[in-house]
GROMACS .gro file of C-alpha atoms in nm:
model
  380
    1MET     CA    1   0.997  -0.574  -2.040
    2PRO     CA    2   0.637  -0.625  -1.913
    3ALA     CA    3   0.465  -0.302  -1.814
    4ILE     CA    4   0.141  -0.289  -1.612
    5ARG     CA    5  -0.086   0.016  -1.611
    6ALA     CA    6  -0.341   0.096  -1.338
    7ARG     CA    7  -0.570   0.395  -1.287
    8ARG     CA    8  -0.445   0.432  -0.928
    9LEU     CA    9  -0.143   0.303  -0.740
   10PHE     CA   10  -0.090   0.262  -0.367
   11ASP     CA   11   0.287   0.243  -0.335
   12GLY     CA   12   0.285   0.108   0.021
   13ARG     CA   13   0.269   0.452   0.177
   14GLU     CA   14   0.052   0.683  -0.032
   15LEU     CA   15  -0.227   0.658  -0.290
   16LEU     CA   16  -0.115   0.799  -0.625
   17GLY     CA   17  -0.275   0.852  -0.963
   18GLU     CA   18  -0.226   0.654  -1.282
   19ARG     CA   19   0.105   0.473  -1.303
   20VAL     CA   20   0.285   0.216  -1.518
   21VAL     CA   21   0.485  -0.048  -1.330
   22HIS     CA   22   0.772  -0.203  -1.527
   23VAL     CA   23   0.882  -0.556  -1.434
   24THR     CA   24   1.183  -0.764  -1.536
   25ASP     CA   25   1.277  -1.104  -1.397
   26GLY     CA   26   1.038  -1.074  -1.106
   27LYS     CA   27   1.159  -0.733  -0.994
   28ILE     CA   28   1.014  -0.384  -1.035
   29THR     CA   29   1.254  -0.192  -1.257
   30ALA     CA   30   1.067   0.137  -1.280
   31VAL     CA   31   0.743   0.315  -1.196
   32THR     CA   32   0.642   0.583  -1.447
   33VAL     CA   33   0.356   0.829  -1.476
   34ASP     CA   34   0.292   0.751  -1.842
   35GLY     CA   35   0.423   0.551  -2.133
   36PRO     CA   36   0.315   0.233  -2.312
   37ALA     CA   37   0.193  -0.069  -2.121
   38ASP     CA   38   0.177  -0.435  -2.216
   39LEU     CA   39  -0.115  -0.486  -1.978
   40ASP     CA   40  -0.374  -0.219  -1.899
   41LEU     CA   41  -0.572  -0.326  -1.592
   42GLY     CA   42  -0.817  -0.036  -1.630
   43ASP     CA   43  -1.002   0.127  -1.341
   44VAL     CA   44  -0.821  -0.051  -1.059
   45THR     CA   45  -0.591   0.031  -0.770
   46LEU     CA   46  -0.262  -0.155  -0.783
   47LEU     CA   47  -0.109  -0.231  -0.443
   48PRO     CA   48   0.192  -0.421  -0.311
   49GLY     CA   49   0.102  -0.782  -0.241
   50LEU     CA   50  -0.054  -0.805   0.105
   51ILE     CA   51   0.145  -0.941   0.401
   52ASP     CA   52  -0.019  -1.144   0.677
   53CYS     CA   53   0.202  -1.133   0.987
   54HIS     CA   54   0.050  -1.435   1.165
   55VAL     CA   55  -0.078  -1.754   1.003
   56HIS     CA   56  -0.065  -2.128   1.071
   57LEU     CA   57  -0.049  -2.322   0.746
   58VAL     CA   58  -0.054  -2.655   0.935
   59PHE     CA   59  -0.407  -2.578   1.056
   60ASP     CA   60  -0.684  -2.638   0.803
   61ALA     CA   61  -0.946  -2.387   0.927
   62SER     CA   62  -1.186  -2.671   1.009
   63ALA     CA   63  -1.394  -2.713   1.323
   64ASP     CA   64  -1.117  -2.938   1.458
   65PRO     CA   65  -0.783  -2.821   1.316
   66VAL     CA   66  -0.579  -2.974   1.599
   67GLY     CA   67  -0.748  -3.312   1.563
   68HIS     CA   68  -0.697  -3.318   1.187
   69LEU     CA   69  -0.331  -3.228   1.232
   70THR     CA   70  -0.275  -3.493   1.499
   71GLU     CA   71  -0.431  -3.763   1.285
   72SER     CA   72  -0.228  -3.678   0.972
   73SER     CA   73   0.121  -3.773   0.859
   74ASP     CA   74   0.370  -3.503   0.768
   75GLU     CA   75   0.324  -3.574   0.398
   76GLU     CA   76  -0.054  -3.544   0.427
   77VAL     CA   77  -0.017  -3.218   0.615
   78LEU     CA   78   0.227  -3.084   0.354
   79ASP     CA   79  -0.024  -3.159   0.079
   80ARG     CA   80  -0.291  -2.963   0.265
   81MET     CA   81  -0.049  -2.681   0.336
   82ARG     CA   82   0.025  -2.652  -0.036
   83GLU     CA   83  -0.349  -2.613  -0.100
   84GLU     CA   84  -0.378  -2.351   0.176
   85ALA     CA   85  -0.081  -2.163   0.030
   86ALA     CA   86  -0.251  -2.152  -0.310
   87ARG     CA   87  -0.571  -2.024  -0.149
   88THR     CA   88  -0.372  -1.758   0.035
   89VAL     CA   89  -0.198  -1.613  -0.268
   90ALA     CA   90  -0.520  -1.618  -0.471
   91ALA     CA   91  -0.662  -1.380  -0.208
   92GLY     CA   92  -0.383  -1.131  -0.281
   93VAL     CA   93  -0.172  -1.226   0.022
   94THR     CA   94   0.175  -1.274  -0.130
   95THR     CA   95   0.381  -1.301   0.191
   96VAL     CA   96   0.295  -1.475   0.519
   97ARG     CA   97   0.472  -1.507   0.850
   98ASP     CA   98   0.396  -1.859   0.973
   99LEU     CA   99   0.412  -1.848   1.352
  100GLY     CA  100   0.372  -2.210   1.446
  101ASP     CA  101   0.397  -2.542   1.267
  102ARG     CA  102   0.488  -2.902   1.342
  103GLY     CA  103   0.831  -3.037   1.261
  104TYR     CA  104   0.935  -2.727   1.064
  105LEU     CA  105   0.686  -2.819   0.791
  106ALA     CA  106   0.642  -2.455   0.686
  107LEU     CA  107   1.016  -2.436   0.616
  108ARG     CA  108   0.991  -2.754   0.409
  109LEU     CA  109   0.696  -2.614   0.218
  110ALA     CA  110   0.880  -2.288   0.151
  111GLU     CA  111   1.162  -2.487  -0.007
  112LYS     CA  112   0.926  -2.694  -0.223
  113LEU     CA  113   0.682  -2.423  -0.327
  114GLY     CA  114   0.714  -2.276  -0.673
  115VAL     CA  115   0.676  -1.901  -0.711
  116THR     CA  116   0.333  -1.937  -0.869
  117GLU     CA  117   0.206  -2.186  -0.611
  118GLY     CA  118   0.179  -1.965  -0.307
  119PRO     CA  119   0.310  -1.674  -0.103
  120GLU     CA  120   0.660  -1.629   0.027
  121ILE     CA  121   0.666  -1.807   0.363
  122LEU     CA  122   0.862  -1.668   0.658
  123ALA     CA  123   0.851  -1.944   0.917
  124SER     CA  124   0.917  -1.981   1.290
  125GLY     CA  125   0.898  -2.359   1.319
  126PRO     CA  126   0.729  -2.503   1.631
  127PRO     CA  127   0.651  -2.226   1.881
  128ILE     CA  128   0.849  -2.239   2.203
  129THR     CA  129   0.617  -2.334   2.488
  130THR     CA  130   0.634  -2.488   2.833
  131THR     CA  131   0.592  -2.862   2.892
  132GLY     CA  132   0.222  -2.921   2.840
  133GLY     CA  133   0.182  -2.553   2.749
  134HIS     CA  134  -0.011  -2.385   2.471
  135CYS     CA  135   0.035  -2.580   2.144
  136TRP     CA  136   0.271  -2.829   2.309
  137PHE     CA  137   0.158  -3.084   2.049
  138LEU     CA  138   0.353  -2.894   1.782
  139GLY     CA  139   0.675  -3.010   1.947
  140GLY     CA  140   0.828  -2.691   2.084
  141GLN     CA  141   0.834  -2.765   2.460
  142ALA     CA  142   1.119  -2.599   2.650
  143ASP     CA  143   1.157  -2.507   3.016
  144GLY     CA  144   1.390  -2.282   3.213
  145VAL     CA  145   1.648  -2.031   3.096
  146GLU     CA  146   1.883  -2.284   2.943
  147GLY     CA  147   1.597  -2.478   2.789
  148VAL     CA  148   1.461  -2.178   2.601
  149ARG     CA  149   1.810  -2.071   2.494
  150ALA     CA  150   1.867  -2.416   2.347
  151ALA     CA  151   1.531  -2.402   2.173
  152VAL     CA  152   1.616  -2.070   2.010
  153ARG     CA  153   1.953  -2.203   1.897
  154GLU     CA  154   1.788  -2.507   1.742
  155ARG     CA  155   1.558  -2.284   1.540
  156ALA     CA  156   1.843  -2.065   1.427
  157GLU     CA  157   2.034  -2.372   1.310
  158ARG     CA  158   1.725  -2.489   1.120
  159GLY     CA  159   1.711  -2.160   0.932
  160VAL     CA  160   1.391  -2.005   1.066
  161HIS     CA  161   1.308  -1.646   0.980
  162VAL     CA  162   1.158  -1.559   1.320
  163VAL     CA  163   1.125  -1.715   1.667
  164LYS     CA  164   0.782  -1.756   1.826
  165MET     CA  165   0.728  -1.794   2.202
  166MET     CA  166   0.409  -1.863   2.394
  167VAL     CA  167   0.426  -1.610   2.676
  168THR     CA  168   0.072  -1.694   2.792
  169GLY     CA  169  -0.159  -1.988   2.747
  170GLY     CA  170  -0.416  -2.007   2.471
  171GLU     CA  171  -0.765  -2.113   2.378
  172MET     CA  172  -0.675  -2.408   2.154
  173THR     CA  173  -0.498  -2.615   2.420
  174PRO     CA  174  -0.691  -2.775   2.707
  175GLY     CA  175  -0.519  -2.722   3.038
  176THR     CA  176  -0.369  -2.386   2.942
  177PHE     CA  177  -0.531  -2.049   2.998
  178SER     CA  178  -0.500  -1.727   2.801
  179HIS     CA  179  -0.512  -1.513   3.113
  180LEU     CA  180  -0.214  -1.687   3.276
  181ARG     CA  181   0.157  -1.651   3.204
  182GLN     CA  182   0.364  -1.955   3.106
  183TYR     CA  183   0.713  -1.813   3.150
  184GLY     CA  184   0.885  -1.584   3.396
  185LEU     CA  185   1.071  -1.272   3.291
  186ALA     CA  186   1.410  -1.446   3.313
  187GLU     CA  187   1.312  -1.703   3.048
  188LEU     CA  188   1.164  -1.434   2.825
  189CYS     CA  189   1.476  -1.217   2.844
  190ALA     CA  190   1.695  -1.519   2.771
  191ALA     CA  191   1.491  -1.608   2.461
  192VAL     CA  192   1.505  -1.251   2.330
  193GLU     CA  193   1.879  -1.224   2.394
  194GLU     CA  194   1.947  -1.554   2.219
  195ALA     CA  195   1.726  -1.471   1.920
  196HIS     CA  196   1.886  -1.132   1.871
  197ALA     CA  197   2.233  -1.284   1.906
  198HIS     CA  198   2.146  -1.498   1.603
  199GLY     CA  199   2.007  -1.202   1.412
  200LEU     CA  200   1.648  -1.319   1.444
  201PRO     CA  201   1.335  -1.125   1.543
  202ILE     CA  202   1.119  -1.283   1.812
  203ALA     CA  203   0.740  -1.275   1.843
  204ALA     CA  204   0.544  -1.315   2.167
  205HIS     CA  205   0.204  -1.482   2.186
  206ALA     CA  206   0.052  -1.280   2.471
  207HIS     CA  207  -0.312  -1.245   2.573
  208ALA     CA  208  -0.303  -1.152   2.941
  209GLY     CA  209  -0.217  -0.798   3.045
  210GLN     CA  210   0.078  -0.908   3.258
  211GLY     CA  211   0.204  -1.131   2.978
  212ILE     CA  212   0.192  -0.836   2.740
  213ALA     CA  213   0.380  -0.622   2.991
  214ASP     CA  214   0.644  -0.893   3.040
  215ALA     CA  215   0.693  -0.934   2.664
  216LEU     CA  216   0.739  -0.560   2.632
  217ALA     CA  217   0.988  -0.550   2.920
  218ALA     CA  218   1.185  -0.842   2.774
  219GLY     CA  219   1.227  -0.670   2.438
  220PHE     CA  220   1.021  -0.883   2.199
  221ASP     CA  221   1.000  -0.737   1.850
  222THR     CA  222   0.631  -0.805   1.796
  223ILE     CA  223   0.359  -0.891   2.044
  224GLU     CA  224   0.083  -1.104   1.898
  225HIS     CA  225  -0.284  -1.065   1.995
  226CYS     CA  226  -0.260  -0.812   2.282
  227SER     CA  227  -0.617  -0.900   2.372
  228PHE     CA  228  -0.590  -0.830   2.749
  229MET     CA  229  -0.786  -1.142   2.839
  230THR     CA  230  -0.883  -1.203   3.198
  231GLU     CA  231  -1.034  -1.524   3.334
  232HIS     CA  232  -1.386  -1.443   3.220
  233ALA     CA  233  -1.359  -1.125   3.013
  234ALA     CA  234  -1.107  -0.888   2.856
  235GLU     CA  235  -1.008  -0.564   3.027
  236HIS     CA  236  -0.737  -0.350   2.876
  237ASP     CA  237  -0.484  -0.163   3.087
  238GLU     CA  238  -0.432   0.197   2.976
  239THR     CA  239  -0.088   0.210   3.140
  240ILE     CA  240   0.038  -0.091   2.947
  241ILE     CA  241  -0.113   0.043   2.625
  242ALA     CA  242   0.061   0.378   2.677
  243ARG     CA  243   0.391   0.193   2.724
  244LEU     CA  244   0.331  -0.007   2.408
  245ALA     CA  245   0.261   0.311   2.212
  246ALA     CA  246   0.577   0.477   2.344
  247SER     CA  247   0.796   0.178   2.257
  248ASP     CA  248   0.943   0.043   1.933
  249VAL     CA  249   0.746  -0.280   1.959
  250ILE     CA  250   0.494  -0.360   1.688
  251VAL     CA  251   0.157  -0.490   1.800
  252SER     CA  252   0.027  -0.769   1.575
  253LEU     CA  253  -0.348  -0.732   1.597
  254THR     CA  254  -0.555  -1.045   1.549
  255ALA     CA  255  -0.822  -0.934   1.303
  256GLY     CA  256  -1.029  -1.089   1.031
  257ILE     CA  257  -1.321  -1.330   1.035
  258VAL     CA  258  -1.511  -1.457   0.733
  259PRO     CA  259  -1.885  -1.467   0.806
  260THR     CA  260  -1.986  -1.830   0.848
  261GLY     CA  261  -2.307  -1.806   1.048
  262GLU     CA  262  -2.141  -1.999   1.328
  263PRO     CA  263  -2.071  -1.828   1.661
  264PRO     CA  264  -1.711  -1.805   1.784
  265PRO     CA  265  -1.599  -2.040   2.063
  266PRO     CA  266  -1.775  -1.954   2.392
  267GLY     CA  267  -1.453  -1.841   2.559
  268ILE     CA  268  -1.391  -1.590   2.282
  269ALA     CA  269  -1.753  -1.481   2.243
  270LYS     CA  270  -1.786  -1.371   2.605
  271ARG     CA  271  -1.460  -1.176   2.584
  272MET     CA  272  -1.527  -1.017   2.245
  273PRO     CA  273  -1.664  -0.683   2.371
  274GLY     CA  274  -1.351  -0.634   2.583
  275ILE     CA  275  -1.121  -0.738   2.298
  276MET     CA  276  -1.287  -0.483   2.067
  277ALA     CA  277  -1.244  -0.218   2.335
  278ALA     CA  278  -0.873  -0.304   2.358
  279LEU     CA  279  -0.836  -0.266   1.980
  280ARG     CA  280  -0.995   0.077   1.996
  281ALA     CA  281  -0.774   0.177   2.289
  282LEU     CA  282  -0.456   0.065   2.108
  283HIS     CA  283  -0.561   0.275   1.808
  284ALA     CA  284  -0.641   0.578   2.022
  285ALA     CA  285  -0.299   0.555   2.188
  286GLY     CA  286  -0.119   0.540   1.853
  287ALA     CA  287   0.045   0.199   1.896
  288ALA     CA  288   0.231   0.082   1.585
  289PHE     CA  289   0.039  -0.214   1.445
  290VAL     CA  290   0.024  -0.476   1.176
  291ILE     CA  291  -0.241  -0.740   1.117
  292GLY     CA  292  -0.191  -1.109   1.191
  293SER     CA  293  -0.507  -1.294   1.097
  294ASP     CA  294  -0.423  -1.621   1.279
  295ALA     CA  295  -0.548  -1.793   0.964
  296GLY     CA  296  -0.614  -2.164   0.997
  297ILE     CA  297  -0.737  -2.186   1.355
  298GLY     CA  298  -1.109  -2.222   1.278
  299PRO     CA  299  -1.387  -2.200   1.017
  300GLY     CA  300  -1.405  -1.822   1.040
  301LYS     CA  301  -1.035  -1.792   0.963
  302PRO     CA  302  -0.963  -1.964   0.631
  303HIS     CA  303  -0.626  -1.898   0.473
  304GLY     CA  304  -0.642  -1.571   0.283
  305VAL     CA  305  -0.869  -1.405   0.542
  306LEU     CA  306  -0.639  -1.101   0.587
  307PRO     CA  307  -0.852  -0.857   0.378
  308TYR     CA  308  -1.138  -0.915   0.620
  309GLY     CA  309  -0.907  -0.805   0.901
  310ALA     CA  310  -0.845  -0.479   0.720
  311ARG     CA  311  -1.219  -0.418   0.698
  312MET     CA  312  -1.263  -0.507   1.066
  313LEU     CA  313  -1.014  -0.243   1.179
  314VAL     CA  314  -1.162   0.027   0.956
  315ASP     CA  315  -1.504  -0.052   1.100
  316LEU     CA  316  -1.352   0.000   1.446
  317GLY     CA  317  -1.237   0.349   1.348
  318TYR     CA  318  -0.886   0.291   1.216
  319ALA     CA  319  -0.785   0.515   0.925
  320PRO     CA  320  -0.796   0.327   0.591
  321LEU     CA  321  -0.456   0.464   0.486
  322ASP     CA  322  -0.296   0.342   0.808
  323VAL     CA  323  -0.458   0.002   0.766
  324LEU     CA  324  -0.325  -0.027   0.409
  325ARG     CA  325   0.024   0.051   0.536
  326SER     CA  326  -0.019  -0.210   0.808
  327VAL     CA  327  -0.067  -0.489   0.552
  328THR     CA  328   0.206  -0.367   0.316
  329SER     CA  329   0.506  -0.151   0.408
  330ARG     CA  330   0.474  -0.167   0.787
  331ALA     CA  331   0.414  -0.542   0.776
  332ALA     CA  332   0.726  -0.581   0.563
  333GLY     CA  333   0.923  -0.399   0.831
  334ALA     CA  334   0.784  -0.623   1.105
  335CYS     CA  335   0.879  -0.930   0.900
  336ARG     CA  336   1.228  -0.796   0.825
  337VAL     CA  337   1.174  -0.791   0.447
  338ALA     CA  338   1.125  -0.416   0.403
  339ASP     CA  339   1.415  -0.400   0.159
  340ARG     CA  340   1.218  -0.597  -0.101
  341LYS     CA  341   0.852  -0.631   0.002
  342GLY     CA  342   0.563  -0.401   0.089
  343ARG     CA  343   0.637  -0.121  -0.161
  344ILE     CA  344   0.591  -0.061  -0.532
  345MET     CA  345   0.922   0.093  -0.625
  346GLN     CA  346   1.236   0.018  -0.819
  347GLY     CA  347   1.428  -0.288  -0.698
  348TYR     CA  348   1.140  -0.445  -0.506
  349ASP     CA  349   0.982  -0.784  -0.570
  350ALA     CA  350   0.698  -0.762  -0.821
  351ASP     CA  351   0.437  -0.897  -0.579
  352LEU     CA  352   0.126  -0.700  -0.674
  353VAL     CA  353  -0.250  -0.710  -0.627
  354ALA     CA  354  -0.513  -0.513  -0.817
  355VAL     CA  355  -0.858  -0.430  -0.681
  356SER     CA  356  -1.149  -0.255  -0.847
  357GLY     CA  357  -1.215   0.089  -0.709
  358ASP     CA  358  -1.045   0.288  -0.436
  359PRO     CA  359  -0.958   0.102  -0.113
  360LEU     CA  360  -0.941   0.430   0.079
  361ALA     CA  361  -1.309   0.484   0.000
  362ASP     CA  362  -1.408   0.120   0.052
  363ILE     CA  363  -1.150  -0.105   0.217
  364SER     CA  364  -1.365  -0.412   0.146
  365VAL     CA  365  -1.249  -0.409  -0.220
  366LEU     CA  366  -0.938  -0.588  -0.088
  367GLN     CA  367  -1.162  -0.893  -0.045
  368ARG     CA  368  -1.217  -0.912  -0.423
  369PRO     CA  369  -0.883  -0.894  -0.605
  370SER     CA  370  -0.910  -0.871  -0.983
  371ALA     CA  371  -0.545  -0.956  -1.047
  372VAL     CA  372  -0.259  -1.102  -0.843
  373PHE     CA  373   0.107  -1.110  -0.943
  374ARG     CA  374   0.377  -1.306  -0.762
  375MET     CA  375   0.731  -1.208  -0.860
  376GLY     CA  376   0.588  -1.062  -1.178
  377ARG     CA  377   0.391  -1.371  -1.276
  378ARG     CA  378   0.016  -1.328  -1.300
  379LEU     CA  379  -0.177  -1.583  -1.096
  380ARG     CA  380  -0.530  -1.450  -1.151
   0.00000   0.00000   0.00000
């Protein structure tokens, strides 16, 4: 029975002292304070494998991810996705929630991927959007109450793990606008009702304040971005934020950028001060949050960027312990895998990442994993 010793252990909720983690057949069988170990990792902190709640494996993090996708066959895209998956798990991210692909390619990849090749993939398939709406080119166009119900049913029949719906427009699709809603409340409620009837969680892409409010009213399980974009800026609404904090919804904060020296797109750059203010306001209100990096959408967001999101939130004033929970145990809850992911305890998957030093003292150590285990198998 392999046993792994670390000087410190973050179990998904609290930072503990030296522990030995025992693994058999990919599962954690015990966590002990002492005893012999087959592998002594030394002066490291051992954590549950990190969970990114919002990625797009079909996007290659280039300057033109949509163009590259459009020009590529499904098999070419799958090959790239396999490479991105390997890059992701090497960064210590052992589970991802893929919230938008083309032709259910993320589901296909999940079926093909060996345990040592990448993270566990929880996929939504093509996001549901209006005709010509945000990311329409991924193939998820649906209009009206019956149209969105049918779209949800199709995804359930395909075996998705979560449903994704574009409540507002977005920055990657010409002709759509982040500050404008795409669906009325009737369509949103119908999508939520249908998803829940099939036992599926549903995530809302929502930038505009009214879109966020509508997603909350409709009963979405997670609301992605929550950036409060207006036409030319970003201005958060304290009333909506208070309602978010008082609800059971989980806010999936878009955080994490790898320094590239290149400025963000102009539309984002001019709104960035307001977006940062919204992040601070959500924290001050006590909204339950996870991190969804949106990996793949541009050069600053390569796959595996999640640890940079953790650092970003700590720099904004978030408590390091809360941030660690947001990328482990709380993320597992948002992704509906809390019975086997996000904790280091008996019966859980042996997805583990070791970092030198104490992440509560310096959260940036997450960016430099010294060891990664996927279902008990060491990958680095």
